[in-house]
Amino acid sequence: MFWKKKEIQKNEKENETEMKKDYLYCEIPILKRKTRHAKTIIENKLYDTEKAEIISSTADCRILFVTKKGNYFSCKTTDYDYMENEENKTYHIFETVYHDIRPELLEYAMSNIGKYEPEKYIELYGEVEEA
């Protein structure tokens, strides 16, 4: 945290000196959210987290994406939380970094979407039979 000390002030009132107490106050940082996207070429296809749509999470803690052409891929994420000073302002940064991209099969995607995002599954693949 960025603490600053307030100076002691004296007020003169009818021959009395009143001391204001020291106190600390916190400079509240500005919150910022950042995303560092990833892209890679696998089997002559470009997979780009910035251009694809996030669909779901996966069982192995990955994020599942679909491209505009309907190809699925997943990647891992790492979240960072840090402070940054810029132009006399303090920023509290929450940054997500995408990495380790790999293509996924349709069956894998359908299984994970059905497990973690059932409404999205129905939207993408149609109604399913009640159990």
mmCIF file with all atom_site columns, C-alpha atoms in Angstrom:
data_model
loop_
_atom_site.group_PDB
_atom_site.id
_atom_site.type_symbol
_atom_site.label_atom_id
_atom_site.label_alt_id
_atom_site.label_comp_id
_atom_site.label_asym_id
_atom_site.label_entity_id
_atom_site.label_seq_id
_atom_site.pdbx_PDB_ins_code
_atom_site.Cartn_x
_atom_site.Cartn_y
_atom_site.Cartn_z
_atom_site.occupancy
_atom_site.B_iso_or_equiv
_atom_site.pdbx_formal_charge
_atom_site.auth_seq_id
_atom_site.auth_comp_id
_atom_site.auth_asym_id
_atom_site.auth_atom_id
_atom_site.pdbx_PDB_model_num
ATOM 1   C CA . MET A 1 1   ? 0.000   0.000   0.000   1.00 0.00 ? 1   MET A CA 1
ATOM 2   C CA . PHE A 1 2   ? 1.041   3.559   -0.500  1.00 0.00 ? 2   PHE A CA 1
ATOM 3   C CA . TRP A 1 3   ? 0.775   5.301   2.838   1.00 0.00 ? 3   TRP A CA 1
ATOM 4   C CA . LYS A 1 4   ? 1.436   8.975   3.371   1.00 0.00 ? 4   LYS A CA 1
ATOM 5   C CA . LYS A 1 5   ? 1.821   10.815  6.621   1.00 0.00 ? 5   LYS A CA 1
ATOM 6   C CA . LYS A 1 6   ? -0.293  13.915  7.201   1.00 0.00 ? 6   LYS A CA 1
ATOM 7   C CA . GLU A 1 7   ? 1.607   16.773  8.806   1.00 0.00 ? 7   GLU A CA 1
ATOM 8   C CA . ILE A 1 8   ? 0.780   18.031  12.273  1.00 0.00 ? 8   ILE A CA 1
ATOM 9   C CA . GLN A 1 9   ? -1.125  21.302  12.162  1.00 0.00 ? 9   GLN A CA 1
ATOM 10  C CA . LYS A 1 10  ? -1.497  23.886  14.915  1.00 0.00 ? 10  LYS A CA 1
ATOM 11  C CA . ASN A 1 11  ? -4.542  26.066  15.327  1.00 0.00 ? 11  ASN A CA 1
ATOM 12  C CA . GLU A 1 12  ? -4.407  29.115  17.561  1.00 0.00 ? 12  GLU A CA 1
ATOM 13  C CA . LYS A 1 13  ? -7.705  29.876  19.313  1.00 0.00 ? 13  LYS A CA 1
ATOM 14  C CA . GLU A 1 14  ? -7.843  32.376  22.147  1.00 0.00 ? 14  GLU A CA 1
ATOM 15  C CA . ASN A 1 15  ? -4.324  31.664  23.388  1.00 0.00 ? 15  ASN A CA 1
ATOM 16  C CA . GLU A 1 16  ? -4.873  27.912  23.172  1.00 0.00 ? 16  GLU A CA 1
ATOM 17  C CA . THR A 1 17  ? -2.904  25.697  20.930  1.00 0.00 ? 17  THR A CA 1
ATOM 18  C CA . GLU A 1 18  ? -4.772  22.741  19.559  1.00 0.00 ? 18  GLU A CA 1
ATOM 19  C CA . MET A 1 19  ? -2.771  19.978  18.031  1.00 0.00 ? 19  MET A CA 1
ATOM 20  C CA . LYS A 1 20  ? -4.389  17.905  15.366  1.00 0.00 ? 20  LYS A CA 1
ATOM 21  C CA . LYS A 1 21  ? -3.324  14.302  15.591  1.00 0.00 ? 21  LYS A CA 1
ATOM 22  C CA . ASP A 1 22  ? -1.164  12.584  13.047  1.00 0.00 ? 22  ASP A CA 1
ATOM 23  C CA . TYR A 1 23  ? -3.073  10.243  10.874  1.00 0.00 ? 23  TYR A CA 1
ATOM 24  C CA . LEU A 1 24  ? -2.321  8.082   7.930   1.00 0.00 ? 24  LEU A CA 1
ATOM 25  C CA . TYR A 1 25  ? -4.331  7.874   4.789   1.00 0.00 ? 25  TYR A CA 1
ATOM 26  C CA . CYS A 1 26  ? -4.112  5.494   1.903   1.00 0.00 ? 26  CYS A CA 1
ATOM 27  C CA . GLU A 1 27  ? -3.750  6.605   -1.687  1.00 0.00 ? 27  GLU A CA 1
ATOM 28  C CA . ILE A 1 28  ? -6.244  4.353   -3.435  1.00 0.00 ? 28  ILE A CA 1
ATOM 29  C CA . PRO A 1 29  ? -4.763  2.872   -6.609  1.00 0.00 ? 29  PRO A CA 1
ATOM 30  C CA . ILE A 1 30  ? -6.664  2.830   -9.878  1.00 0.00 ? 30  ILE A CA 1
ATOM 31  C CA . LEU A 1 31  ? -7.683  -0.689  -10.881 1.00 0.00 ? 31  LEU A CA 1
ATOM 32  C CA . LYS A 1 32  ? -6.716  -1.880  -14.349 1.00 0.00 ? 32  LYS A CA 1
ATOM 33  C CA . ARG A 1 33  ? -7.386  -5.160  -16.116 1.00 0.00 ? 33  ARG A CA 1
ATOM 34  C CA . LYS A 1 34  ? -4.911  -6.331  -18.755 1.00 0.00 ? 34  LYS A CA 1
ATOM 35  C CA . THR A 1 35  ? -4.890  -9.342  -21.044 1.00 0.00 ? 35  THR A CA 1
ATOM 36  C CA . ARG A 1 36  ? -1.804  -10.621 -22.812 1.00 0.00 ? 36  ARG A CA 1
ATOM 37  C CA . HIS A 1 37  ? -3.043  -12.712 -25.728 1.00 0.00 ? 37  HIS A CA 1
ATOM 38  C CA . ALA A 1 38  ? -1.193  -15.567 -27.387 1.00 0.00 ? 38  ALA A CA 1
ATOM 39  C CA . LYS A 1 39  ? -1.053  -16.911 -30.888 1.00 0.00 ? 39  LYS A CA 1
ATOM 40  C CA . THR A 1 40  ? 0.659   -19.834 -32.526 1.00 0.00 ? 40  THR A CA 1
ATOM 41  C CA . ILE A 1 41  ? 0.672   -21.732 -35.807 1.00 0.00 ? 41  ILE A CA 1
ATOM 42  C CA . ILE A 1 42  ? -0.025  -25.468 -35.612 1.00 0.00 ? 42  ILE A CA 1
ATOM 43  C CA . GLU A 1 43  ? -0.392  -27.616 -38.748 1.00 0.00 ? 43  GLU A CA 1
ATOM 44  C CA . ASN A 1 44  ? -0.431  -24.475 -40.901 1.00 0.00 ? 44  ASN A CA 1
ATOM 45  C CA . LYS A 1 45  ? -3.369  -22.911 -38.967 1.00 0.00 ? 45  LYS A CA 1
ATOM 46  C CA . LEU A 1 46  ? -3.146  -19.735 -36.896 1.00 0.00 ? 46  LEU A CA 1
ATOM 47  C CA . TYR A 1 47  ? -4.700  -19.980 -33.421 1.00 0.00 ? 47  TYR A CA 1
ATOM 48  C CA . ASP A 1 48  ? -5.131  -16.532 -31.837 1.00 0.00 ? 48  ASP A CA 1
ATOM 49  C CA . THR A 1 49  ? -6.771  -15.958 -28.437 1.00 0.00 ? 49  THR A CA 1
ATOM 50  C CA . GLU A 1 50  ? -7.525  -12.338 -29.325 1.00 0.00 ? 50  GLU A CA 1
ATOM 51  C CA . LYS A 1 51  ? -9.591  -13.218 -32.410 1.00 0.00 ? 51  LYS A CA 1
ATOM 52  C CA . ALA A 1 52  ? -11.321 -16.356 -31.075 1.00 0.00 ? 52  ALA A CA 1
ATOM 53  C CA . GLU A 1 53  ? -14.331 -16.614 -28.762 1.00 0.00 ? 53  GLU A CA 1
ATOM 54  C CA . ILE A 1 54  ? -14.059 -18.093 -25.262 1.00 0.00 ? 54  ILE A CA 1
ATOM 55  C CA . ILE A 1 55  ? -16.523 -20.964 -24.986 1.00 0.00 ? 55  ILE A CA 1
ATOM 56  C CA . SER A 1 56  ? -15.842 -22.785 -21.722 1.00 0.00 ? 56  SER A CA 1
ATOM 57  C CA . SER A 1 57  ? -13.398 -24.109 -19.188 1.00 0.00 ? 57  SER A CA 1
ATOM 58  C CA . THR A 1 58  ? -12.008 -27.618 -19.463 1.00 0.00 ? 58  THR A CA 1
ATOM 59  C CA . ALA A 1 59  ? -11.521 -30.458 -17.001 1.00 0.00 ? 59  ALA A CA 1
ATOM 60  C CA . ASP A 1 60  ? -7.765  -29.874 -16.969 1.00 0.00 ? 60  ASP A CA 1
ATOM 61  C CA . CYS A 1 61  ? -7.991  -26.159 -16.067 1.00 0.00 ? 61  CYS A CA 1
ATOM 62  C CA . ARG A 1 62  ? -7.673  -24.777 -19.580 1.00 0.00 ? 62  ARG A CA 1
ATOM 63  C CA . ILE A 1 63  ? -9.797  -22.214 -21.429 1.00 0.00 ? 63  ILE A CA 1
ATOM 64  C CA . LEU A 1 64  ? -11.604 -23.477 -24.529 1.00 0.00 ? 64  LEU A CA 1
ATOM 65  C CA . PHE A 1 65  ? -11.875 -21.214 -27.588 1.00 0.00 ? 65  PHE A CA 1
ATOM 66  C CA . VAL A 1 66  ? -13.569 -21.490 -30.972 1.00 0.00 ? 66  VAL A CA 1
ATOM 67  C CA . THR A 1 67  ? -12.293 -19.682 -34.067 1.00 0.00 ? 67  THR A CA 1
ATOM 68  C CA . LYS A 1 68  ? -14.495 -17.935 -36.632 1.00 0.00 ? 68  LYS A CA 1
ATOM 69  C CA . LYS A 1 69  ? -13.967 -20.971 -38.878 1.00 0.00 ? 69  LYS A CA 1
ATOM 70  C CA . GLY A 1 70  ? -15.254 -23.338 -36.172 1.00 0.00 ? 70  GLY A CA 1
ATOM 71  C CA . ASN A 1 71  ? -11.943 -24.822 -35.048 1.00 0.00 ? 71  ASN A CA 1
ATOM 72  C CA . TYR A 1 72  ? -11.490 -25.460 -31.332 1.00 0.00 ? 72  TYR A CA 1
ATOM 73  C CA . PHE A 1 73  ? -8.367  -24.885 -29.284 1.00 0.00 ? 73  PHE A CA 1
ATOM 74  C CA . SER A 1 74  ? -7.491  -24.488 -25.636 1.00 0.00 ? 74  SER A CA 1
ATOM 75  C CA . CYS A 1 75  ? -4.809  -22.723 -23.652 1.00 0.00 ? 75  CYS A CA 1
ATOM 76  C CA . LYS A 1 76  ? -3.652  -22.248 -20.107 1.00 0.00 ? 76  LYS A CA 1
ATOM 77  C CA . THR A 1 77  ? -3.880  -18.965 -18.249 1.00 0.00 ? 77  THR A CA 1
ATOM 78  C CA . THR A 1 78  ? -1.709  -17.400 -15.594 1.00 0.00 ? 78  THR A CA 1
ATOM 79  C CA . ASP A 1 79  ? -3.004  -14.470 -13.566 1.00 0.00 ? 79  ASP A CA 1
ATOM 80  C CA . TYR A 1 80  ? -0.725  -11.768 -12.188 1.00 0.00 ? 80  TYR A CA 1
ATOM 81  C CA . ASP A 1 81  ? -1.548  -9.132  -9.585  1.00 0.00 ? 81  ASP A CA 1
ATOM 82  C CA . TYR A 1 82  ? 0.891   -6.226  -9.193  1.00 0.00 ? 82  TYR A CA 1
ATOM 83  C CA . MET A 1 83  ? 1.274   -2.491  -8.618  1.00 0.00 ? 83  MET A CA 1
ATOM 84  C CA . GLU A 1 84  ? 2.553   -0.019  -11.206 1.00 0.00 ? 84  GLU A CA 1
ATOM 85  C CA . ASN A 1 85  ? 3.346   3.709   -11.044 1.00 0.00 ? 85  ASN A CA 1
ATOM 86  C CA . GLU A 1 86  ? 2.892   5.875   -14.102 1.00 0.00 ? 86  GLU A CA 1
ATOM 87  C CA . GLU A 1 87  ? 2.677   9.674   -14.404 1.00 0.00 ? 87  GLU A CA 1
ATOM 88  C CA . ASN A 1 88  ? 2.220   10.199  -10.633 1.00 0.00 ? 88  ASN A CA 1
ATOM 89  C CA . LYS A 1 89  ? -0.633  7.688   -10.514 1.00 0.00 ? 89  LYS A CA 1
ATOM 90  C CA . THR A 1 90  ? -0.674  4.294   -8.884  1.00 0.00 ? 90  THR A CA 1
ATOM 91  C CA . TYR A 1 91  ? -2.311  1.393   -10.684 1.00 0.00 ? 91  TYR A CA 1
ATOM 92  C CA . HIS A 1 92  ? -3.315  -1.976  -9.283  1.00 0.00 ? 92  HIS A CA 1
ATOM 93  C CA . ILE A 1 93  ? -2.985  -4.309  -12.269 1.00 0.00 ? 93  ILE A CA 1
ATOM 94  C CA . PHE A 1 94  ? -4.782  -7.624  -12.713 1.00 0.00 ? 94  PHE A CA 1
ATOM 95  C CA . GLU A 1 95  ? -3.246  -9.272  -15.767 1.00 0.00 ? 95  GLU A CA 1
ATOM 96  C CA . THR A 1 96  ? -4.241  -12.527 -17.465 1.00 0.00 ? 96  THR A CA 1
ATOM 97  C CA . VAL A 1 97  ? -1.648  -14.146 -19.700 1.00 0.00 ? 97  VAL A CA 1
ATOM 98  C CA . TYR A 1 98  ? -2.678  -16.836 -22.199 1.00 0.00 ? 98  TYR A CA 1
ATOM 99  C CA . HIS A 1 99  ? -0.093  -19.504 -23.121 1.00 0.00 ? 99  HIS A CA 1
ATOM 100 C CA . ASP A 1 100 ? 0.378   -23.143 -24.158 1.00 0.00 ? 100 ASP A CA 1
ATOM 101 C CA . ILE A 1 101 ? -2.119  -23.204 -27.039 1.00 0.00 ? 101 ILE A CA 1
ATOM 102 C CA . ARG A 1 102 ? -3.157  -26.584 -28.445 1.00 0.00 ? 102 ARG A CA 1
ATOM 103 C CA . PRO A 1 103 ? -5.823  -27.564 -30.996 1.00 0.00 ? 103 PRO A CA 1
ATOM 104 C CA . GLU A 1 104 ? -8.743  -29.639 -29.696 1.00 0.00 ? 104 GLU A CA 1
ATOM 105 C CA . LEU A 1 105 ? -11.033 -32.202 -31.327 1.00 0.00 ? 105 LEU A CA 1
ATOM 106 C CA . LEU A 1 106 ? -14.758 -31.519 -31.665 1.00 0.00 ? 106 LEU A CA 1
ATOM 107 C CA . GLU A 1 107 ? -15.578 -34.414 -29.286 1.00 0.00 ? 107 GLU A CA 1
ATOM 108 C CA . TYR A 1 108 ? -13.322 -32.959 -26.590 1.00 0.00 ? 108 TYR A CA 1
ATOM 109 C CA . ALA A 1 109 ? -14.879 -29.521 -27.028 1.00 0.00 ? 109 ALA A CA 1
ATOM 110 C CA . MET A 1 110 ? -18.446 -30.881 -26.921 1.00 0.00 ? 110 MET A CA 1
ATOM 111 C CA . SER A 1 111 ? -17.705 -32.916 -23.793 1.00 0.00 ? 111 SER A CA 1
ATOM 112 C CA . ASN A 1 112 ? -16.269 -29.937 -21.905 1.00 0.00 ? 112 ASN A CA 1
ATOM 113 C CA . ILE A 1 113 ? -18.923 -27.480 -23.072 1.00 0.00 ? 113 ILE A CA 1
ATOM 114 C CA . GLY A 1 114 ? -21.638 -29.943 -22.020 1.00 0.00 ? 114 GLY A CA 1
ATOM 115 C CA . LYS A 1 115 ? -20.030 -30.427 -18.625 1.00 0.00 ? 115 LYS A CA 1
ATOM 116 C CA . TYR A 1 116 ? -19.259 -26.791 -17.759 1.00 0.00 ? 116 TYR A CA 1
ATOM 117 C CA . GLU A 1 117 ? -21.622 -24.722 -19.947 1.00 0.00 ? 117 GLU A CA 1
ATOM 118 C CA . PRO A 1 118 ? -24.824 -26.733 -20.588 1.00 0.00 ? 118 PRO A CA 1
ATOM 119 C CA . GLU A 1 119 ? -26.776 -23.703 -21.867 1.00 0.00 ? 119 GLU A CA 1
ATOM 120 C CA . LYS A 1 120 ? -24.003 -22.944 -24.358 1.00 0.00 ? 120 LYS A CA 1
ATOM 121 C CA . TYR A 1 121 ? -24.005 -26.610 -25.445 1.00 0.00 ? 121 TYR A CA 1
ATOM 122 C CA . ILE A 1 122 ? -27.733 -26.473 -26.219 1.00 0.00 ? 122 ILE A CA 1
ATOM 123 C CA . GLU A 1 123 ? -27.262 -23.159 -28.044 1.00 0.00 ? 123 GLU A CA 1
ATOM 124 C CA . LEU A 1 124 ? -24.463 -24.582 -30.217 1.00 0.00 ? 124 LEU A CA 1
ATOM 125 C CA . TYR A 1 125 ? -25.602 -28.173 -30.789 1.00 0.00 ? 125 TYR A CA 1
ATOM 126 C CA . GLY A 1 126 ? -29.361 -28.157 -30.177 1.00 0.00 ? 126 GLY A CA 1
ATOM 127 C CA . GLU A 1 127 ? -31.661 -29.694 -27.602 1.00 0.00 ? 127 GLU A CA 1
ATOM 128 C CA . VAL A 1 128 ? -30.676 -32.870 -25.777 1.00 0.00 ? 128 VAL A CA 1
ATOM 129 C CA . GLU A 1 129 ? -32.736 -35.696 -24.333 1.00 0.00 ? 129 GLU A CA 1
ATOM 130 C CA . GLU A 1 130 ? -33.745 -35.472 -20.660 1.00 0.00 ? 130 GLU A CA 1
ATOM 131 C CA . ALA A 1 131 ? -32.085 -38.059 -18.395 1.00 0.00 ? 131 ALA A CA 1
#
